[in-house]
Amino acid sequence: MTQDLIYSVTSLALFGCGFYGLLALPHILRKLLAINIMGVSVFMLLLATANHGTSIDPVPHAMVLTGIVVAVAGTALCLKLAVNINAIDQNERDSNHQ
Amino acid sequence: MLELAIDLLLAAGAITLAVLSLAAKKVFTAIVLYVSLGLLVTLIWARLGAWDIAIAEAAIGAGLTGALLLAAWRRLDDNRTAEEGVADGKLKLDGEDSEHV
Amino acid sequence: MFDRLVLHETSGTKPALKSSTKIACGLASFALSGGLIAALLLSERAGPGLAALTASRMDESGVENPVTAVLLNFRSYDTLLEIAVLLIVAVAMLSMQPSATNRSMVEVNHRHSGDPVLAGLLRWLVALATVLSGYLLWTGAYAPGGAFQAGSVIAGACVALKLSGRYHFFWHPLKARLLLTIGLAVFVLVGGFCATGDKRVLEYPLEYAGMLILIIELAATVSIAAILLLLFTGLQDDKPDATQAGRPST
């Protein structure tokens, strides 16, 4: 009962933190961390709502389980794109200088 | 009572770690703090009775995401230092590029 | 341009945001989070959810763990599409890597003189992780565990292998592509095979449900592990020639 409430409020506070990070931090890795923190907060809200004390709703659990794997895949893709753009950008700059 | 205290501690710890991770001076510190947030969140999943997710989070959220982020950080950062070395050596003309920490 | 836009903090240029903008961002996210908390506190508690419904149909699912039942029986479309999403990410990642079709999938660098303690630890760790993942896969039917956990444990062990510098993984050979796709292929095949009778797609026959779920999970474990490892190796490998040292000396 109170447990749900604690973690629901925590998740929303985490969401706010992540949102601020997404808006205000310039570095791409920090932005990705912020997005991941927002993802964690959404998972926490889902699981806190699924927990009814004695009975536990398995459907949100299954959703979160798939969500975690998809989140890590998306993060990896973003990271790869960032790394590639950085490499291309650098090559261009190097050739411009020469 | 004890359970309530544990829940409150975990919740406060999660928010603290998230704030620290976002406010960290170095990106490396931010990543490490994020990984520890993943571990703490694993405990929260266990408290919420989500054992399946706790196992997955311990392996993915705390392990693999950290490895991915660190690998990307190393490549983004590695390129920088290499480039700064070049900039120091012969490209002093371009003031903006050679200016570093 | 890119590094000045998103990586500039390491290069010592001025921050892109003024402090007034930062305060505005802080206020916006504070308002967002406060509004959401207020909405949460003011709204009624969620209903009982689907716990009772799931519990009442558990004997039709073929497994005893409710989460596995939901994942692979009641809402198996979700999981099917999720594995498809993973495969799409893997294809995207593969297309961004330098092609290496002439390499074999796993190459061992015998001349690599790594830390002997690390090598000894890995010898134990990888075996342990394999056993653990088999255990998680098997107990997923009646206790916490399942394909995702098993796959990520194997992927973690392989990441440790990759980090030791002795092993290199290449994902362009046919064998490796087979590993990446087998999860989705088996899932679709089983789902389609179910539809040949009078049942619908992914509606398992009751007496074989447990076995079919285990088959799907086994294939999904392999694919999930392979895809997660591909994501890591794709990010970690520096340049195509940086892994030349990985060629076996034979």
Short mmCIF file of C-alpha atoms in Angstrom, two decimals:
data_model
loop_
_atom_site.label_atom_id
_atom_site.label_comp_id
_atom_site.label_asym_id
_atom_site.label_seq_id
_atom_site.Cartn_x
_atom_site.Cartn_y
_atom_site.Cartn_z
CA MET A 1 0.00 0.00 0.00
CA THR A 2 2.45 2.66 1.18
CA GLN A 3 5.15 0.79 -0.71
CA ASP A 4 3.38 1.41 -4.01
CA LEU A 5 3.01 5.05 -3.13
CA ILE A 6 6.70 5.46 -2.21
CA TYR A 7 7.93 3.93 -5.43
CA SER A 8 5.34 5.69 -7.61
CA VAL A 9 6.37 9.08 -6.25
CA THR A 10 10.06 8.12 -6.57
CA SER A 11 9.54 7.11 -10.17
CA LEU A 12 7.93 10.42 -11.03
CA ALA A 13 10.73 12.32 -9.31
CA LEU A 14 13.25 10.27 -11.32
CA PHE A 15 11.29 11.13 -14.46
CA GLY A 16 11.68 14.81 -13.66
CA CYS A 17 15.43 14.40 -13.10
CA GLY A 18 15.80 12.56 -16.39
CA PHE A 19 13.75 15.17 -18.23
CA TYR A 20 15.94 17.95 -16.91
CA GLY A 21 19.05 16.06 -17.97
CA LEU A 22 17.61 15.53 -21.42
CA LEU A 23 16.87 19.22 -21.82
CA ALA A 24 19.85 20.85 -20.19
CA LEU A 25 22.89 18.58 -20.60
CA PRO A 26 24.73 19.03 -23.89
CA HIS A 27 26.90 15.91 -24.03
CA ILE A 28 25.31 13.10 -26.04
CA LEU A 29 26.23 10.37 -23.53
CA ARG A 30 24.68 12.39 -20.74
CA LYS A 31 21.53 12.82 -22.77
CA LEU A 32 21.39 9.06 -23.30
CA LEU A 33 21.89 8.48 -19.58
CA ALA A 34 19.02 10.87 -18.91
CA ILE A 35 16.78 9.02 -21.36
CA ASN A 36 17.70 5.75 -19.69
CA ILE A 37 16.87 7.19 -16.27
CA MET A 38 13.48 8.22 -17.65
CA GLY A 39 13.04 4.66 -18.91
CA VAL A 40 13.89 3.24 -15.50
CA SER A 41 11.35 5.58 -13.93
CA VAL A 42 8.63 4.39 -16.31
CA PHE A 43 9.45 0.78 -15.46
CA MET A 44 9.30 1.63 -11.77
CA LEU A 45 5.88 3.23 -12.13
CA LEU A 46 4.57 0.20 -14.02
CA LEU A 47 5.89 -2.24 -11.44
CA ALA A 48 4.68 -0.16 -8.51
CA THR A 49 1.19 -0.14 -10.01
CA ALA A 50 1.39 -3.88 -10.65
CA ASN A 51 2.13 -4.61 -7.01
CA HIS A 52 -1.09 -5.03 -5.05
CA GLY A 53 0.44 -6.27 -1.84
CA THR A 54 -0.45 -9.95 -1.94
CA SER A 55 -1.37 -10.43 -5.60
CA ILE A 56 1.13 -9.38 -8.25
CA ASP A 57 -0.03 -8.57 -11.76
CA PRO A 58 2.26 -10.41 -14.21
CA VAL A 59 1.24 -8.47 -17.34
CA PRO A 60 3.16 -5.26 -16.51
CA HIS A 61 6.08 -7.46 -15.51
CA ALA A 62 6.18 -9.01 -18.97
CA MET A 63 5.93 -5.56 -20.54
CA VAL A 64 8.82 -4.25 -18.46
CA LEU A 65 10.94 -7.29 -19.26
CA THR A 66 10.58 -6.70 -22.98
CA GLY A 67 10.98 -2.98 -22.39
CA ILE A 68 14.37 -3.39 -20.69
CA VAL A 69 15.76 -5.39 -23.61
CA VAL A 70 14.40 -2.97 -26.20
CA ALA A 71 15.77 -0.02 -24.21
CA VAL A 72 19.29 -1.45 -24.20
CA ALA A 73 19.05 -2.19 -27.94
CA GLY A 74 17.92 1.36 -28.66
CA THR A 75 20.67 2.79 -26.48
CA ALA A 76 23.26 0.73 -28.31
CA LEU A 77 22.00 1.94 -31.68
CA CYS A 78 22.11 5.57 -30.54
CA LEU A 79 25.64 5.12 -29.22
CA LYS A 80 26.78 3.54 -32.48
CA LEU A 81 25.27 6.38 -34.50
CA ALA A 82 26.97 8.94 -32.28
CA VAL A 83 30.32 7.18 -32.58
CA ASN A 84 29.98 6.93 -36.36
CA ILE A 85 28.94 10.56 -36.81
CA ASN A 86 31.85 11.62 -34.67
CA ALA A 87 34.28 9.56 -36.76
CA ILE A 88 32.93 10.93 -40.06
CA ASP A 89 33.01 14.44 -38.69
CA GLN A 90 36.60 14.04 -37.64
CA ASN A 91 37.68 12.62 -40.99
CA GLU A 92 36.14 15.61 -42.71
CA ARG A 93 37.87 18.04 -40.42
CA ASP A 94 41.21 16.30 -40.88
CA SER A 95 40.90 16.44 -44.67
CA ASN A 96 39.91 20.09 -44.48
CA HIS A 97 43.00 20.94 -42.52
CA GLN A 98 45.37 19.27 -44.93
CA MET B 1 8.35 -0.45 10.15
CA LEU B 2 11.67 -1.90 9.07
CA GLU B 3 10.27 -2.58 5.63
CA LEU B 4 9.10 1.00 5.35
CA ALA B 5 12.56 2.21 6.29
CA ILE B 6 14.14 -0.03 3.63
CA ASP B 7 11.74 1.24 1.00
CA LEU B 8 12.37 4.84 1.90
CA LEU B 9 16.14 4.31 1.88
CA LEU B 10 16.06 2.62 -1.52
CA ALA B 11 13.85 5.35 -2.95
CA ALA B 12 16.04 8.12 -1.59
CA GLY B 13 19.15 6.31 -2.82
CA ALA B 14 17.72 5.94 -6.32
CA ILE B 15 16.91 9.65 -6.57
CA THR B 16 20.29 10.62 -5.12
CA LEU B 17 22.17 8.39 -7.56
CA ALA B 18 20.17 9.71 -10.50
CA VAL B 19 20.87 13.32 -9.53
CA LEU B 20 24.56 12.58 -8.92
CA SER B 21 24.82 10.75 -12.23
CA LEU B 22 23.33 13.68 -14.11
CA ALA B 23 25.35 16.26 -12.21
CA ALA B 24 28.71 14.44 -12.38
CA LYS B 25 31.60 16.53 -13.66
CA LYS B 26 33.14 13.83 -15.82
CA VAL B 27 31.20 11.65 -18.23
CA PHE B 28 33.01 8.58 -16.89
CA THR B 29 31.75 9.30 -13.37
CA ALA B 30 28.27 9.78 -14.73
CA ILE B 31 28.36 6.35 -16.40
CA VAL B 32 29.66 4.61 -13.28
CA LEU B 33 26.97 6.27 -11.17
CA TYR B 34 24.35 5.19 -13.70
CA VAL B 35 25.55 1.59 -13.40
CA SER B 36 25.24 1.79 -9.63
CA LEU B 37 21.75 3.21 -10.08
CA GLY B 38 21.02 0.07 -12.11
CA LEU B 39 22.18 -2.11 -9.24
CA LEU B 40 20.10 -0.19 -6.71
CA VAL B 41 17.07 -0.39 -8.95
CA THR B 42 17.60 -4.18 -9.07
CA LEU B 43 17.02 -4.18 -5.31
CA ILE B 44 13.89 -2.09 -5.79
CA TRP B 45 12.53 -4.60 -8.31
CA ALA B 46 13.17 -7.33 -5.77
CA ARG B 47 11.30 -5.30 -3.14
CA LEU B 48 8.39 -4.94 -5.55
CA GLY B 49 8.25 -8.71 -6.01
CA ALA B 50 9.46 -8.59 -9.63
CA TRP B 51 12.11 -11.28 -9.44
CA ASP B 52 12.15 -11.97 -13.17
CA ILE B 53 12.88 -8.34 -13.87
CA ALA B 54 15.44 -8.11 -11.09
CA ILE B 55 17.48 -10.88 -12.74
CA ALA B 56 17.20 -9.26 -16.16
CA GLU B 57 18.06 -5.82 -14.80
CA ALA B 58 21.11 -7.13 -12.96
CA ALA B 59 22.45 -8.65 -16.18
CA ILE B 60 21.35 -6.00 -18.67
CA GLY B 61 20.78 -2.73 -16.84
CA ALA B 62 23.80 -2.97 -14.60
CA GLY B 63 26.12 -5.09 -16.75
CA LEU B 64 25.57 -4.70 -20.47
CA THR B 65 24.39 -1.09 -20.56
CA GLY B 66 27.44 -0.08 -18.58
CA ALA B 67 29.74 -1.98 -20.94
CA LEU B 68 28.06 -0.39 -23.97
CA LEU B 69 28.24 3.12 -22.53
CA LEU B 70 31.87 2.71 -21.53
CA ALA B 71 32.81 1.34 -24.95
CA ALA B 72 31.15 4.31 -26.65
CA TRP B 73 32.68 6.73 -24.15
CA ARG B 74 36.14 5.34 -24.81
CA ARG B 75 35.75 5.76 -28.56
CA LEU B 76 34.34 9.26 -28.35
CA ASP B 77 36.95 10.24 -25.84
CA ASP B 78 39.84 8.39 -27.47
CA ASN B 79 39.26 10.22 -30.72
CA ARG B 80 39.32 13.49 -28.87
CA THR B 81 42.64 12.97 -27.16
CA ALA B 82 44.24 11.71 -30.35
CA GLU B 83 42.92 14.73 -32.16
CA GLU B 84 44.07 17.09 -29.45
CA GLY B 85 47.54 15.64 -29.71
CA VAL B 86 47.51 16.44 -33.42
CA ALA B 87 46.13 19.86 -32.73
CA ASP B 88 48.93 20.56 -30.29
CA GLY B 89 51.57 19.46 -32.74
CA LYS B 90 50.85 21.17 -35.99
CA LEU B 91 47.47 22.82 -36.11
CA LYS B 92 48.07 25.68 -33.73
CA LEU B 93 46.58 28.07 -36.25
CA ASP B 94 43.06 26.90 -35.62
CA GLY B 95 42.65 28.39 -32.16
CA GLU B 96 39.28 26.93 -31.40
CA ASP B 97 40.29 23.38 -32.13
CA SER B 98 43.53 23.31 -30.23
CA GLU B 99 42.00 24.84 -27.14
CA HIS B 100 41.58 22.04 -24.67
CA VAL B 101 41.05 21.35 -21.01
CA MET C 1 30.54 20.29 -35.92
CA PHE C 2 29.27 17.25 -34.06
CA ASP C 3 31.86 17.36 -31.34
CA ARG C 4 31.30 21.06 -30.83
CA LEU C 5 27.57 20.52 -30.53
CA VAL C 6 27.37 17.49 -28.31
CA LEU C 7 30.83 16.69 -27.01
CA HIS C 8 32.16 20.14 -26.37
CA GLU C 9 32.57 19.83 -22.64
CA THR C 10 35.78 17.88 -23.08
CA SER C 11 37.20 20.42 -25.48
CA GLY C 12 36.84 23.29 -23.03
CA THR C 13 34.67 25.56 -25.16
CA LYS C 14 31.95 27.57 -23.51
CA PRO C 15 28.80 25.75 -22.39
CA ALA C 16 25.98 26.00 -24.87
CA LEU C 17 23.34 26.89 -22.33
CA LYS C 18 23.05 30.11 -20.38
CA SER C 19 22.15 29.80 -16.73
CA SER C 20 18.76 31.38 -17.36
CA THR C 21 17.99 28.60 -19.86
CA LYS C 22 19.11 26.04 -17.31
CA ILE C 23 16.81 27.53 -14.69
CA ALA C 24 13.95 27.44 -17.20
CA CYS C 25 14.71 23.77 -17.94
CA GLY C 26 14.81 23.03 -14.22
CA LEU C 27 11.50 24.76 -13.65
CA ALA C 28 9.91 22.94 -16.57
CA SER C 29 11.02 19.51 -15.40
CA PHE C 30 10.10 20.35 -11.80
CA ALA C 31 6.64 21.40 -12.92
CA LEU C 32 6.30 18.25 -15.03
CA SER C 33 7.30 15.98 -12.22
CA GLY C 34 5.22 17.88 -9.65
CA GLY C 35 2.19 17.79 -11.90
CA LEU C 36 2.58 14.06 -12.44
CA ILE C 37 2.94 13.43 -8.70
CA ALA C 38 -0.15 15.54 -8.03
CA ALA C 39 -2.06 13.59 -10.66
CA LEU C 40 -0.91 10.34 -9.07
CA LEU C 41 -1.95 11.40 -5.58
CA LEU C 42 -5.30 12.82 -6.68
CA SER C 43 -6.32 9.96 -8.93
CA GLU C 44 -7.95 6.80 -7.71
CA ARG C 45 -5.91 3.71 -7.13
CA ALA C 46 -5.60 1.38 -10.07
CA GLY C 47 -8.02 -1.51 -10.17
CA PRO C 48 -7.08 -5.10 -9.43
CA GLY C 49 -5.47 -5.44 -12.83
CA LEU C 50 -5.11 -8.75 -14.62
CA ALA C 51 -3.66 -10.77 -11.74
CA ALA C 52 -6.84 -12.72 -11.06
CA LEU C 53 -7.55 -13.35 -14.75
CA THR C 54 -4.01 -14.61 -15.34
CA ALA C 55 -4.15 -16.82 -12.26
CA SER C 56 -7.44 -18.37 -13.36
CA ARG C 57 -6.06 -19.33 -16.80
CA MET C 58 -2.65 -20.53 -15.66
CA ASP C 59 -3.45 -24.22 -16.23
CA GLU C 60 -4.03 -23.46 -19.93
CA SER C 61 -0.61 -21.90 -20.40
CA GLY C 62 1.67 -24.94 -20.10
CA VAL C 63 4.00 -23.27 -17.59
CA GLU C 64 3.73 -22.34 -13.93
CA ASN C 65 5.54 -19.00 -13.84
CA PRO C 66 2.90 -16.33 -14.56
CA VAL C 67 5.41 -13.94 -16.16
CA THR C 68 6.61 -16.62 -18.58
CA ALA C 69 3.01 -17.54 -19.29
CA VAL C 70 2.18 -13.93 -20.16
CA LEU C 71 5.38 -13.46 -22.17
CA LEU C 72 5.21 -16.57 -24.29
CA ASN C 73 1.58 -17.60 -24.28
CA PHE C 74 -1.00 -15.00 -23.37
CA ARG C 75 0.74 -12.06 -24.98
CA SER C 76 3.20 -13.84 -27.22
CA TYR C 77 2.61 -11.36 -30.05
CA ASP C 78 4.37 -8.77 -27.90
CA THR C 79 7.39 -10.98 -27.45
CA LEU C 80 7.44 -11.99 -31.11
CA LEU C 81 7.48 -8.37 -32.21
CA GLU C 82 10.04 -7.53 -29.55
CA ILE C 83 12.42 -10.14 -30.92
CA ALA C 84 11.74 -8.70 -34.37
CA VAL C 85 12.71 -5.25 -33.04
CA LEU C 86 15.92 -6.71 -31.66
CA LEU C 87 16.68 -8.27 -35.04
CA ILE C 88 16.08 -4.94 -36.79
CA VAL C 89 18.51 -3.25 -34.41
CA ALA C 90 21.00 -6.03 -35.10
CA VAL C 91 20.65 -5.53 -38.86
CA ALA C 92 21.13 -1.79 -38.47
CA MET C 93 24.20 -2.38 -36.34
CA LEU C 94 25.58 -4.93 -38.79
CA SER C 95 25.17 -2.53 -41.70
CA MET C 96 27.28 0.04 -39.88
CA GLN C 97 30.17 -2.33 -39.40
CA PRO C 98 32.94 -2.88 -41.91
CA SER C 99 32.19 -6.02 -43.87
CA ALA C 100 34.22 -9.06 -42.86
CA THR C 101 32.65 -11.97 -44.71
CA ASN C 102 35.92 -13.81 -45.03
CA ARG C 103 36.40 -14.09 -41.27
CA SER C 104 35.09 -16.96 -39.24
CA MET C 105 32.60 -16.22 -36.51
CA VAL C 106 34.87 -16.62 -33.51
CA GLU C 107 38.57 -16.08 -33.88
CA VAL C 108 41.00 -16.89 -31.12
CA ASN C 109 44.22 -14.99 -30.89
CA HIS C 110 46.58 -17.64 -29.56
CA ARG C 111 49.52 -15.30 -29.41
CA HIS C 112 47.70 -12.83 -27.22
CA SER C 113 49.49 -12.79 -23.91
CA GLY C 114 46.84 -11.56 -21.59
CA ASP C 115 46.67 -11.64 -17.85
CA PRO C 116 46.92 -15.31 -16.79
CA VAL C 117 44.72 -14.64 -13.77
CA LEU C 118 42.05 -13.16 -16.00
CA ALA C 119 42.30 -16.12 -18.36
CA GLY C 120 41.92 -18.56 -15.47
CA LEU C 121 38.99 -16.62 -14.06
CA LEU C 122 37.28 -16.51 -17.42
CA ARG C 123 37.68 -20.26 -17.82
CA TRP C 124 35.56 -20.65 -14.70
CA LEU C 125 33.28 -17.72 -15.28
CA VAL C 126 32.16 -18.65 -18.78
CA ALA C 127 31.37 -22.22 -17.79
CA LEU C 128 29.51 -20.97 -14.74
CA ALA C 129 27.55 -18.43 -16.79
CA THR C 130 26.59 -21.11 -19.31
CA VAL C 131 25.32 -23.41 -16.58
CA LEU C 132 23.53 -20.51 -14.91
CA SER C 133 21.86 -19.53 -18.14
CA GLY C 134 20.71 -23.10 -18.77
CA TYR C 135 19.35 -23.18 -15.25
CA LEU C 136 17.53 -19.88 -15.71
CA LEU C 137 16.07 -21.08 -18.99
CA TRP C 138 14.82 -24.32 -17.48
CA THR C 139 13.43 -22.85 -14.27
CA GLY C 140 11.70 -20.13 -16.26
CA ALA C 141 8.78 -22.56 -16.54
CA TYR C 142 8.00 -22.47 -12.83
CA ALA C 143 10.25 -19.90 -11.12
CA PRO C 144 11.79 -16.52 -12.01
CA GLY C 145 13.91 -16.88 -15.12
CA GLY C 146 13.44 -17.31 -18.83
CA ALA C 147 14.85 -16.53 -22.23
CA PHE C 148 15.72 -12.89 -21.61
CA GLN C 149 17.62 -13.55 -18.41
CA ALA C 150 19.41 -16.58 -19.85
CA GLY C 151 20.34 -14.72 -23.03
CA SER C 152 21.68 -11.70 -21.20
CA VAL C 153 23.77 -13.85 -18.85
CA ILE C 154 25.41 -15.57 -21.84
CA ALA C 155 25.91 -12.22 -23.53
CA GLY C 156 27.57 -10.90 -20.38
CA ALA C 157 29.97 -13.83 -20.29
CA CYS C 158 30.83 -13.32 -23.96
CA VAL C 159 31.42 -9.61 -23.34
CA ALA C 160 33.93 -10.62 -20.67
CA LEU C 161 35.59 -12.94 -23.21
CA LYS C 162 35.73 -10.15 -25.76
CA LEU C 163 37.18 -7.74 -23.23
CA SER C 164 39.98 -10.17 -22.42
CA GLY C 165 41.32 -9.46 -25.91
CA ARG C 166 41.85 -13.10 -26.82
CA TYR C 167 38.61 -13.65 -28.66
CA HIS C 168 37.08 -11.76 -31.55
CA PHE C 169 33.57 -12.13 -32.85
CA PHE C 170 32.52 -11.42 -36.41
CA TRP C 171 28.90 -11.29 -37.42
CA HIS C 172 28.98 -11.31 -41.19
CA PRO C 173 29.50 -15.05 -41.80
CA LEU C 174 26.42 -17.12 -42.52
CA LYS C 175 26.70 -19.09 -39.29
CA ALA C 176 26.62 -15.91 -37.23
CA ARG C 177 23.65 -14.52 -39.14
CA LEU C 178 21.84 -17.78 -38.48
CA LEU C 179 22.40 -17.32 -34.77
CA LEU C 180 20.99 -13.80 -34.95
CA THR C 181 17.82 -14.86 -36.76
CA ILE C 182 17.07 -18.25 -35.25
CA GLY C 183 14.94 -16.83 -32.43
CA LEU C 184 12.55 -14.99 -34.68
CA ALA C 185 12.53 -17.83 -37.24
CA VAL C 186 11.62 -20.49 -34.68
CA PHE C 187 9.03 -18.24 -33.09
CA VAL C 188 7.33 -17.53 -36.44
CA LEU C 189 7.56 -21.18 -37.50
CA VAL C 190 6.00 -22.47 -34.28
CA GLY C 191 3.34 -19.77 -34.38
CA GLY C 192 2.52 -20.52 -37.97
CA PHE C 193 2.56 -24.26 -37.38
CA CYS C 194 -0.04 -23.81 -34.64
CA ALA C 195 -2.30 -22.14 -37.17
CA THR C 196 -2.39 -25.18 -39.45
CA GLY C 197 -5.05 -26.88 -37.34
CA ASP C 198 -8.27 -25.27 -36.25
CA LYS C 199 -6.40 -22.90 -33.95
CA ARG C 200 -5.19 -19.39 -34.56
CA VAL C 201 -1.64 -18.14 -34.96
CA LEU C 202 0.43 -18.62 -31.77
CA GLU C 203 -2.41 -20.50 -30.06
CA TYR C 204 -0.50 -23.53 -28.81
CA PRO C 205 -2.24 -26.90 -28.47
CA LEU C 206 -2.75 -27.49 -24.76
CA GLU C 207 -0.82 -30.73 -24.40
CA TYR C 208 2.32 -29.44 -26.18
CA ALA C 209 2.25 -25.89 -24.84
CA GLY C 210 5.07 -26.38 -22.32
CA MET C 211 7.31 -28.07 -24.87
CA LEU C 212 6.66 -25.46 -27.56
CA ILE C 213 7.35 -22.64 -25.11
CA LEU C 214 10.64 -24.27 -24.16
CA ILE C 215 11.65 -24.64 -27.83
CA ILE C 216 10.85 -21.00 -28.54
CA GLU C 217 12.69 -19.88 -25.43
CA LEU C 218 15.76 -21.91 -26.33
CA ALA C 219 15.96 -20.34 -29.77
CA ALA C 220 15.18 -16.90 -28.37
CA THR C 221 17.95 -17.26 -25.79
CA VAL C 222 20.51 -17.95 -28.52
CA SER C 223 19.34 -14.99 -30.58
CA ILE C 224 19.11 -12.58 -27.67
CA ALA C 225 22.61 -13.50 -26.53
CA ALA C 226 23.98 -13.15 -30.06
CA ILE C 227 22.26 -9.81 -30.68
CA LEU C 228 23.35 -8.32 -27.36
CA LEU C 229 26.90 -9.43 -28.03
CA LEU C 230 26.72 -7.99 -31.55
CA LEU C 231 25.64 -4.65 -30.07
CA PHE C 232 28.68 -4.65 -27.82
CA THR C 233 31.23 -5.78 -30.40
CA GLY C 234 29.81 -3.31 -32.91
CA LEU C 235 30.46 -0.50 -30.46
CA GLN C 236 33.78 -1.73 -29.21
CA ASP C 237 35.65 -2.59 -32.37
CA ASP C 238 37.68 0.40 -33.34
CA LYS C 239 38.66 0.01 -36.94
CA PRO C 240 38.64 -2.96 -39.28
CA ASP C 241 42.42 -3.21 -39.10
CA ALA C 242 42.48 -2.93 -35.31
CA THR C 243 41.29 -6.53 -35.12
CA GLN C 244 43.79 -7.85 -37.65
CA ALA C 245 45.77 -9.22 -34.74
CA GLY C 246 42.86 -11.54 -34.11
CA ARG C 247 43.70 -13.66 -37.13
CA PRO C 248 44.76 -17.15 -36.10
CA SER C 249 48.35 -17.88 -36.92
CA THR C 250 47.54 -21.10 -38.82
#
